[in-house]
Tab-separated table of C-alpha atoms in Angstrom:
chain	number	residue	atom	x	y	z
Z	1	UNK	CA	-31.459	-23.158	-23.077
Z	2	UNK	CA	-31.998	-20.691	-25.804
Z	3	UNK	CA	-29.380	-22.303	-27.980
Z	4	UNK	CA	-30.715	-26.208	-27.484
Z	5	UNK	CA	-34.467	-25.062	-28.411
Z	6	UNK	CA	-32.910	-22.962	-31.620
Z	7	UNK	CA	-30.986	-26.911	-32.560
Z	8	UNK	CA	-34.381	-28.348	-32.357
Z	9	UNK	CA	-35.930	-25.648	-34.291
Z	10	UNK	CA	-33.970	-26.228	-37.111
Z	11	UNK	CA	-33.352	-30.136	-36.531
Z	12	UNK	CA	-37.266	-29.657	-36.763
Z	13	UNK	CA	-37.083	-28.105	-40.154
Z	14	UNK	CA	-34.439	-30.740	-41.756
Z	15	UNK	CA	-36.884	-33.159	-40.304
Z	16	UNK	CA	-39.878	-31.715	-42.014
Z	17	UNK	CA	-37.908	-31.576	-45.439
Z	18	UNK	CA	-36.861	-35.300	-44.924
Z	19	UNK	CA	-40.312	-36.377	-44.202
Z	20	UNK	CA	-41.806	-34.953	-47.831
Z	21	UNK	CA	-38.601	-36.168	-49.411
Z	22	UNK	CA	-38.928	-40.243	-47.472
Z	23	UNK	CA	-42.404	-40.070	-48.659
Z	24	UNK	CA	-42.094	-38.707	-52.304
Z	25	UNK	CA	-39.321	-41.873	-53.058
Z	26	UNK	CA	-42.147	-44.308	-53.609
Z	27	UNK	CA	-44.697	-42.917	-56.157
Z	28	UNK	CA	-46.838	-45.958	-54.967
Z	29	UNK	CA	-46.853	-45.052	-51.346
Z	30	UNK	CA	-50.252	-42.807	-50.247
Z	31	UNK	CA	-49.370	-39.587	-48.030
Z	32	UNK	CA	-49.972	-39.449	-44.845
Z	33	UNK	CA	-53.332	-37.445	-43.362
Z	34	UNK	CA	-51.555	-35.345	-41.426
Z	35	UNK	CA	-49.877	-32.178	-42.407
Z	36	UNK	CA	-46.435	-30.668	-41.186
Z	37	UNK	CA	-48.415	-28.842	-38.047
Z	38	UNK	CA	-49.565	-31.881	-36.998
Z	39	UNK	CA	-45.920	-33.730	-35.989
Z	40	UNK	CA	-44.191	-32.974	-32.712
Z	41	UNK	CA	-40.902	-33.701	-33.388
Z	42	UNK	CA	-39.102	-34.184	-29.701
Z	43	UNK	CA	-34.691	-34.817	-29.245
Z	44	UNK	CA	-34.402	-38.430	-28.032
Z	45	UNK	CA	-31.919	-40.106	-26.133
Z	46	UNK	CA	-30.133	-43.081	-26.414
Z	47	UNK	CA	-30.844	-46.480	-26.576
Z	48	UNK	CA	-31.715	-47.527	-22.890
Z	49	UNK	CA	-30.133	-51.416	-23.614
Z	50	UNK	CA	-26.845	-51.733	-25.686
Z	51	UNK	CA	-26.367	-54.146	-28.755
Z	52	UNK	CA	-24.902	-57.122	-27.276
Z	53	UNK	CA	-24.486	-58.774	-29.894
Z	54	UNK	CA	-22.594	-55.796	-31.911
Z	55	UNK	CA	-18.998	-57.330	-30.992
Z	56	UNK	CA	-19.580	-60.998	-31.149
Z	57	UNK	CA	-19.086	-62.095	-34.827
Z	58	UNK	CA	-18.034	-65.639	-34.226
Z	59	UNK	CA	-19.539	-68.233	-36.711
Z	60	UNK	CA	-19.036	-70.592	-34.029
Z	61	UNK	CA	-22.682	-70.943	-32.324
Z	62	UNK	CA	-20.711	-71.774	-28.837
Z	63	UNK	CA	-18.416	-69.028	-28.837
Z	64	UNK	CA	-20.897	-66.479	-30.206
Z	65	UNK	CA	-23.063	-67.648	-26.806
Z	66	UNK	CA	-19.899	-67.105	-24.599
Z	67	UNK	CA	-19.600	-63.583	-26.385
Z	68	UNK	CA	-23.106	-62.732	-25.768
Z	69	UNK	CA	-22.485	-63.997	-21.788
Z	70	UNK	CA	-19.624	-62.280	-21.230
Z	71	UNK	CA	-21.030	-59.177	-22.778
Z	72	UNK	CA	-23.936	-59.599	-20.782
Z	73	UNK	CA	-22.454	-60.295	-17.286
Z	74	UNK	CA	-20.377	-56.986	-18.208
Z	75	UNK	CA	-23.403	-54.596	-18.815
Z	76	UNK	CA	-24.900	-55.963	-15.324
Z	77	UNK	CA	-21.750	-55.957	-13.413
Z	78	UNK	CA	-21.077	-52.173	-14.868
Z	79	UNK	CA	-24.925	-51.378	-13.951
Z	80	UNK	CA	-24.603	-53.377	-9.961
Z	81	UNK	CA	-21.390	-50.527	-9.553
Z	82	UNK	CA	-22.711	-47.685	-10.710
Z	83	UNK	CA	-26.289	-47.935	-8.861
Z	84	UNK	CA	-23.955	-48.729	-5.907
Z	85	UNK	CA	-26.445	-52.271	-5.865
Z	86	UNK	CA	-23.660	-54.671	-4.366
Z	87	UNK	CA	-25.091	-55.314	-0.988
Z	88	UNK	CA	-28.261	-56.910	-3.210
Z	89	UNK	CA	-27.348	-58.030	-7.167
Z	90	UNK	CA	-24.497	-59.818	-7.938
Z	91	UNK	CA	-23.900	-60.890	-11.703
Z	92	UNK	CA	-22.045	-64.262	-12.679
Z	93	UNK	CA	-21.559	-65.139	-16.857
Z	94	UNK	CA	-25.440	-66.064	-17.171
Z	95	UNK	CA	-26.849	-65.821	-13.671
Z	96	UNK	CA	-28.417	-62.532	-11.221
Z	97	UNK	CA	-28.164	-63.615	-8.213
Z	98	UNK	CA	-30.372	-60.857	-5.806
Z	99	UNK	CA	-30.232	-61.608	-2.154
Z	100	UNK	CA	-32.739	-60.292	-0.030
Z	101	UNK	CA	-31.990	-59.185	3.480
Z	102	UNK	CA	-33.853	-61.546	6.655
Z	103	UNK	CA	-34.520	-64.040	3.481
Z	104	UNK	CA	-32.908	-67.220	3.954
Z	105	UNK	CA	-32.639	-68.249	0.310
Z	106	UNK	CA	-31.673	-65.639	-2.520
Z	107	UNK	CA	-33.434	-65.279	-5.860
Z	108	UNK	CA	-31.680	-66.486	-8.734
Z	109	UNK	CA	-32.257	-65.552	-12.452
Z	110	UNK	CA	-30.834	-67.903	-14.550
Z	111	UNK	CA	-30.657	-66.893	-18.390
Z	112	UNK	CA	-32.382	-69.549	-19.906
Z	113	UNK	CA	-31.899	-70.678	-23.361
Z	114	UNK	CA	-35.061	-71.070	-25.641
Z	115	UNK	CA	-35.812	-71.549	-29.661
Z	116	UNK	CA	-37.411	-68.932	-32.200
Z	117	UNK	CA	-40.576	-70.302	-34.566
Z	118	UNK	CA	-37.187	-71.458	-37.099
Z	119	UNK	CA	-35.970	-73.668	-34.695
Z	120	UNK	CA	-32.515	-71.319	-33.945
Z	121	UNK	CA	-31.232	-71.349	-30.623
Z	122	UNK	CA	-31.639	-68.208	-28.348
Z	123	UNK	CA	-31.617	-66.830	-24.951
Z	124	UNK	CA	-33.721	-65.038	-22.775
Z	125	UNK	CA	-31.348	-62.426	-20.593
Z	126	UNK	CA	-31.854	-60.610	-17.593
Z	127	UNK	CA	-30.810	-57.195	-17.701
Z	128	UNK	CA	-30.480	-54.620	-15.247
Z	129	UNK	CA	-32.724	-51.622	-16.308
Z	130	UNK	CA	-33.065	-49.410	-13.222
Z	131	UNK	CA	-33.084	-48.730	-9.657
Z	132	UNK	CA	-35.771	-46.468	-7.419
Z	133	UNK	CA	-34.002	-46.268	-4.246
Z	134	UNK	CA	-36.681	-44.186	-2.454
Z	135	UNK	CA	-38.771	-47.647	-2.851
Z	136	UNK	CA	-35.864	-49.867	-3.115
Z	137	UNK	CA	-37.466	-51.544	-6.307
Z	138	UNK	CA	-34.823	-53.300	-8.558
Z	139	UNK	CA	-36.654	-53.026	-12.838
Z	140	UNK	CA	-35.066	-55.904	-14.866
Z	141	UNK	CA	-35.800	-56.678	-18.188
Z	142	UNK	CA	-36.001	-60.388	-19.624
Z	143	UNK	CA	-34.788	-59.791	-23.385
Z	144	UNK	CA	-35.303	-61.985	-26.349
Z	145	UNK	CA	-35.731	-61.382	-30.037
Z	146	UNK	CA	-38.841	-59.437	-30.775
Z	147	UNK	CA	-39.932	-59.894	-26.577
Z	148	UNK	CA	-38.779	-57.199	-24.024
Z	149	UNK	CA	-40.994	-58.073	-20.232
Z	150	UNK	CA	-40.169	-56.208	-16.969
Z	151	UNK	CA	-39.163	-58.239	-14.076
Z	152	UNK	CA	-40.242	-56.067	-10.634
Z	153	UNK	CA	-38.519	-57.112	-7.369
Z	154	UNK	CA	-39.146	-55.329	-4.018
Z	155	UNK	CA	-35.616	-55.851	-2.631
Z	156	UNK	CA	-37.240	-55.015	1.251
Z	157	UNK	CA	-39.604	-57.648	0.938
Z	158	UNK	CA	-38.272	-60.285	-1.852
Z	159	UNK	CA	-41.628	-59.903	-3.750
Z	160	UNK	CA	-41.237	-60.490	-7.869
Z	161	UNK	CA	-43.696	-59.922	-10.553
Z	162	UNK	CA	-42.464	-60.279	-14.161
Z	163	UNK	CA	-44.616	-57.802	-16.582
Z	164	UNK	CA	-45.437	-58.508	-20.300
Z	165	UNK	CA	-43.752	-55.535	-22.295
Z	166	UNK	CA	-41.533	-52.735	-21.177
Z	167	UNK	CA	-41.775	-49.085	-19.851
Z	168	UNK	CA	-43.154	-50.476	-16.473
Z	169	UNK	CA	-45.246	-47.550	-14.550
Z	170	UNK	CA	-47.759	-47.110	-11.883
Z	171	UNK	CA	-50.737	-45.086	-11.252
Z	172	UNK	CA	-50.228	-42.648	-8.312
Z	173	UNK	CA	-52.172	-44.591	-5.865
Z	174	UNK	CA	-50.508	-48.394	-7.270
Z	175	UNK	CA	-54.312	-49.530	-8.093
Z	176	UNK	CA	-53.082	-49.808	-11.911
Z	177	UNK	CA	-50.022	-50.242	-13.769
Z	178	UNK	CA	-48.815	-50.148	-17.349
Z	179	UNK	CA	-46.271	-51.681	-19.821
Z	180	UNK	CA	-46.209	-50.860	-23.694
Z	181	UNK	CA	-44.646	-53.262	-26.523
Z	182	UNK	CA	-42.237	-51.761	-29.007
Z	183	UNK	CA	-40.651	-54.475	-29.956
Z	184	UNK	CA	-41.535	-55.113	-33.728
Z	185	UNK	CA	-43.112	-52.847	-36.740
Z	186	UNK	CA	-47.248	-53.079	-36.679
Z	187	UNK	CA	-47.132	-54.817	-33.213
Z	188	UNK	CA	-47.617	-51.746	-30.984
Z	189	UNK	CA	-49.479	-52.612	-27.755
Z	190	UNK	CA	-50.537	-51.013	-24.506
Z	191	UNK	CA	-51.270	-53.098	-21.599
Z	192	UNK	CA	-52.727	-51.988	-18.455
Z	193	UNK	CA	-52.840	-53.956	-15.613
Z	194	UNK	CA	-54.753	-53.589	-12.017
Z	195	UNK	CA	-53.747	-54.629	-8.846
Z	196	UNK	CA	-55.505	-57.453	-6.925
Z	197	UNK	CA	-56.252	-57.998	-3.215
Z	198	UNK	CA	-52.835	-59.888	-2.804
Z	199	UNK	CA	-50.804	-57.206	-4.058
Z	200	UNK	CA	-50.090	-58.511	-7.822
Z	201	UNK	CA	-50.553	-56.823	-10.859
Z	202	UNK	CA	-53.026	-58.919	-13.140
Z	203	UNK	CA	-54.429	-57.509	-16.942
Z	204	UNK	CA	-57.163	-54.699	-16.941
Z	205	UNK	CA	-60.065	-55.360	-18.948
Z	206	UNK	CA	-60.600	-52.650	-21.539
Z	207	UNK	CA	-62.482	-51.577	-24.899
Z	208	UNK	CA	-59.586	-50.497	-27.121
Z	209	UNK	CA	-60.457	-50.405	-31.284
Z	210	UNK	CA	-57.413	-52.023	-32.793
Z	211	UNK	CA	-58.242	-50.639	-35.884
Z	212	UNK	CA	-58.715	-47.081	-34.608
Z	213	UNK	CA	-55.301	-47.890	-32.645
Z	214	UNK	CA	-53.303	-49.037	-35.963
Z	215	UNK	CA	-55.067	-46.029	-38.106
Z	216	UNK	CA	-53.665	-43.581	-35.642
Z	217	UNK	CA	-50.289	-44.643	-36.836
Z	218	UNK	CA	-51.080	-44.725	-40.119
Z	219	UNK	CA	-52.022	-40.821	-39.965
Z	220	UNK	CA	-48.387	-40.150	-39.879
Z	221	UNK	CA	-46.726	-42.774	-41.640
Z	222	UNK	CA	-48.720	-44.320	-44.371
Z	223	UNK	CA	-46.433	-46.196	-45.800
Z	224	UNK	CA	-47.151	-50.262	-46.609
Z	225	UNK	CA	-44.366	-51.386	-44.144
Z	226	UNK	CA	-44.521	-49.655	-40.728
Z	227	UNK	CA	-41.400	-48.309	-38.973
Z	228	UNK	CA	-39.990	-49.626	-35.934
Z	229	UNK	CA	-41.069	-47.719	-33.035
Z	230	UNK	CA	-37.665	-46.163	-31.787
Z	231	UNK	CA	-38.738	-45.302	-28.006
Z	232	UNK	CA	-41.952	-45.028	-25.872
Z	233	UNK	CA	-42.866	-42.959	-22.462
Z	234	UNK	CA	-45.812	-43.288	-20.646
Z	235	UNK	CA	-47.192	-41.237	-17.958
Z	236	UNK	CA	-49.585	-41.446	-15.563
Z	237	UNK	CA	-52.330	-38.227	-15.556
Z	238	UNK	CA	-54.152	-39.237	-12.875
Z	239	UNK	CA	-55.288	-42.798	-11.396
Z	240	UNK	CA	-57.690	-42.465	-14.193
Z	241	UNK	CA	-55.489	-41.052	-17.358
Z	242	UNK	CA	-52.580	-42.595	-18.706
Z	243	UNK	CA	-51.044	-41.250	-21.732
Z	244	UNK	CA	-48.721	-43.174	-24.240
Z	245	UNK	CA	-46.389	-41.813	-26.477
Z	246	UNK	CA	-44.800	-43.688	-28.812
Z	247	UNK	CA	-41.754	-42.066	-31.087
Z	248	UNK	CA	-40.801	-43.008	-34.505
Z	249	UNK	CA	-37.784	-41.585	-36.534
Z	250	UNK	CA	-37.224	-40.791	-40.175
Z	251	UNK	CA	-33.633	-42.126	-40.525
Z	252	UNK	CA	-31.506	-44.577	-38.569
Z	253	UNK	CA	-28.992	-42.048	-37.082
Z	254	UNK	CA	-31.118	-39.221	-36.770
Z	255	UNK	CA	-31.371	-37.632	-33.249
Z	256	UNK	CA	-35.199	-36.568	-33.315
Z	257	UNK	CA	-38.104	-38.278	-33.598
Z	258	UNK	CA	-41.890	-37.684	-34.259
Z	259	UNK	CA	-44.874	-38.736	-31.709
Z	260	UNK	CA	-47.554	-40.369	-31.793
Z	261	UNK	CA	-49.935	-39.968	-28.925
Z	262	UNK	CA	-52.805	-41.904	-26.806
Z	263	UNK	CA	-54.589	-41.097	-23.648
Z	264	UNK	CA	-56.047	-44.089	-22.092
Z	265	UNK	CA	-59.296	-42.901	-19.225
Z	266	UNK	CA	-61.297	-44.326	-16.992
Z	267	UNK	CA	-64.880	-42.769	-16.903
Z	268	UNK	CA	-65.795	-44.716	-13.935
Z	269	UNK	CA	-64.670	-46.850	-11.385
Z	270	UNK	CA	-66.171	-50.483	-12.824
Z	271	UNK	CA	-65.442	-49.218	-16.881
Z	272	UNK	CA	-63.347	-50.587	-19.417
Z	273	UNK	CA	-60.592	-47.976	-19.996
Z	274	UNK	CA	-60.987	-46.236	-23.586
Z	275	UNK	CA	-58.554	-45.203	-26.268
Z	276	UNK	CA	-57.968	-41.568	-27.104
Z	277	UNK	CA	-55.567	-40.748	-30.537
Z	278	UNK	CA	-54.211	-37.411	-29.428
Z	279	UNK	CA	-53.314	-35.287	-32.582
C-alpha cells in the first residue's frame, strides 16, 4: 500500500510539471484559475469498452463491417463466459439474443445499422457492460460514434429500459437514477432521471446553469479546444446527493488523470435538483 501511494505521489508530481509545461506551449492560450493545490490527480483504469475497430483496416466498406461483427460477437461471447451468463445471453455475429425464464418469447437486440450527419454508414452495437447478480440486472451499452446509452434488463422479470448516456446508477431507495455523457469534448452532460408509478425511469426536471457547468471545466483547463473527458464515476450520497466526477488526462498514455467534481442536491422533495462545482 505504502509503495502504490509513493507511485502516485510522484506520478502526481510529473503530472504537475506536465500540466505548466502543456499549458506554457501556446503563448495564446490563458491559464487556468486554479492552482497546483487545487487538482486531484487519481490512477485510472482501463478503458471499460475495447477499440473494435483497432484491427479492422479493410478499405472494403463490407469487409470492414464483417470485421467490426466478428470483433463484436467476440467481446460479447468472451463477456457471456466469463460472467458465467449462458443460461440468459447468447451472442450471434450482430444479434443478443437474452431469454428470459417463464417468458415465452426472448428479447432480441439486433445491431442496427444507421448514418452519421455526412451520410457514412454506421452501426449501433450492443455491448455487454456488466452484470449485478445479487439483482440479476444485465447493463448493456448501445454504442455509436459520439453516442454511448445504457440498455437495463431485469433478467427475473424481462423488463428493459434503454438510458440516454452511460455510467447508469441508482439512488439507494430506486426513486432516481443517473447517466452522464462523455462522449465528445465540450458536450459533458448529467442526466438524472426519476422513477414513475409504473416502474420506469423518465428525465428529472432540474435548474442546472450551463454556463456555470462549462466554466467549472474551464477552471482547470482553459484552453480554446476542450479535452476529451477520459472516464466518469458517479455516486450516489444520499437519495438526495449525487456527486459526478468527471476525469480528464494530460497525455494520451498517461495513467493518471485530474477531476473535476459536481454534487447534484435536492433541497426538498418537489425541487429542481441544483448544481454544485466542488473545488
Amino acid at each position: 500500500m505504502q509503495a502504490v501511494q509513493t507511485v502516485v505521489k510522484l506520478t502526481r508530481i510529473c503530472m504537475a510539471s506536465t500540466l505548466l509545461l502543456v499549458l506554457s506551449v501556446s503563448a495564446q492560450a490563458k491559464l487556468p484559475k486554479a492552482t497546483m493545490d487545487d487538482y486531484v490527480w487519481e490512477v485510472i483504469d482501463a478503458p471499460i469498452y475495447p477499440n473494435l475497430g483497432e484491427t479492422c483496416n479493410s478499405k472494403n466498406e463490407l469487409k470492414h463491417r464483417d470485421c467490426l461483427d466478428q470483433s463484436a460477437m467476440i467481446y460479447n461471447q468472451n463477456l457471456i463466459e466469463k460472467l458465467q451468463l449462458s443460461k440468459y445471453v447468447s451472442r450471434q455475429l450482430n444479434q443478443t439474443t437474452i431469454t428470459i425464464p417463464n417468458h415465452e418469447a426472448p428479447i432480441i437486440l439486433t445491431d442496427k445499422p444507421v448514418q452519421d450527419e455526412d451520410g457514412d454508414g454506421l452501426r449501433y452495437v450492443y455491448l455487454i457492460n456488466r452484470y449485478d447478480k445479487d439483482k440479476n440486472w444485465l447493463y448493456l451499452s448501445g454504442q455509436v460514434y459520439e453516442t454511448n446509452n445504457t440498455v437495463l434488463i431485469n433478467l427475473n422479470t424481462g423488463s428493459i429500459q434503454e438510458f440516454e448516456g452511460s455510467h447508469l446508477t441508482f439512488s439507494p431507495d430506486m426513486t432516481y437514477a443517473a447517466t452522464v455523457k462523455v462522449e465528445f469534448p465540450g458536450e459533458e452532460e448529467v442526466i438524472i432521471w426519476k422513477k414513475d408509478k409504473y416502474g420506469s425511469y423518465q428525465y428529472d426536471k432540474n435548474n442546472i446553469d450551463y454556463d456555470k457547468f462549462r466554466q467549472h471545466f474551464k477552471f482547470y483547463d482553459s484552453r480554446k479546444y476542450s479535452p476529451m473527458p477520459y472516464n466518469a464515476n458517479l455516486e450516489w450520497v444520499t437519495n438526495d446527493s449525487l456527486l459526478v466526477d468527471f476525469y480528464f488526462k494530460m497525455n494520451e498514455h498517461d495513467t493518471i488523470a485530474y477531476r473535476v467534481r459536481f454534487n447534484y442536491v435536492k433541497t426538498e422533495p418537489t425541487s429542481d435538483w441544483q448544481m454544485i462545482p466542488i473545488k
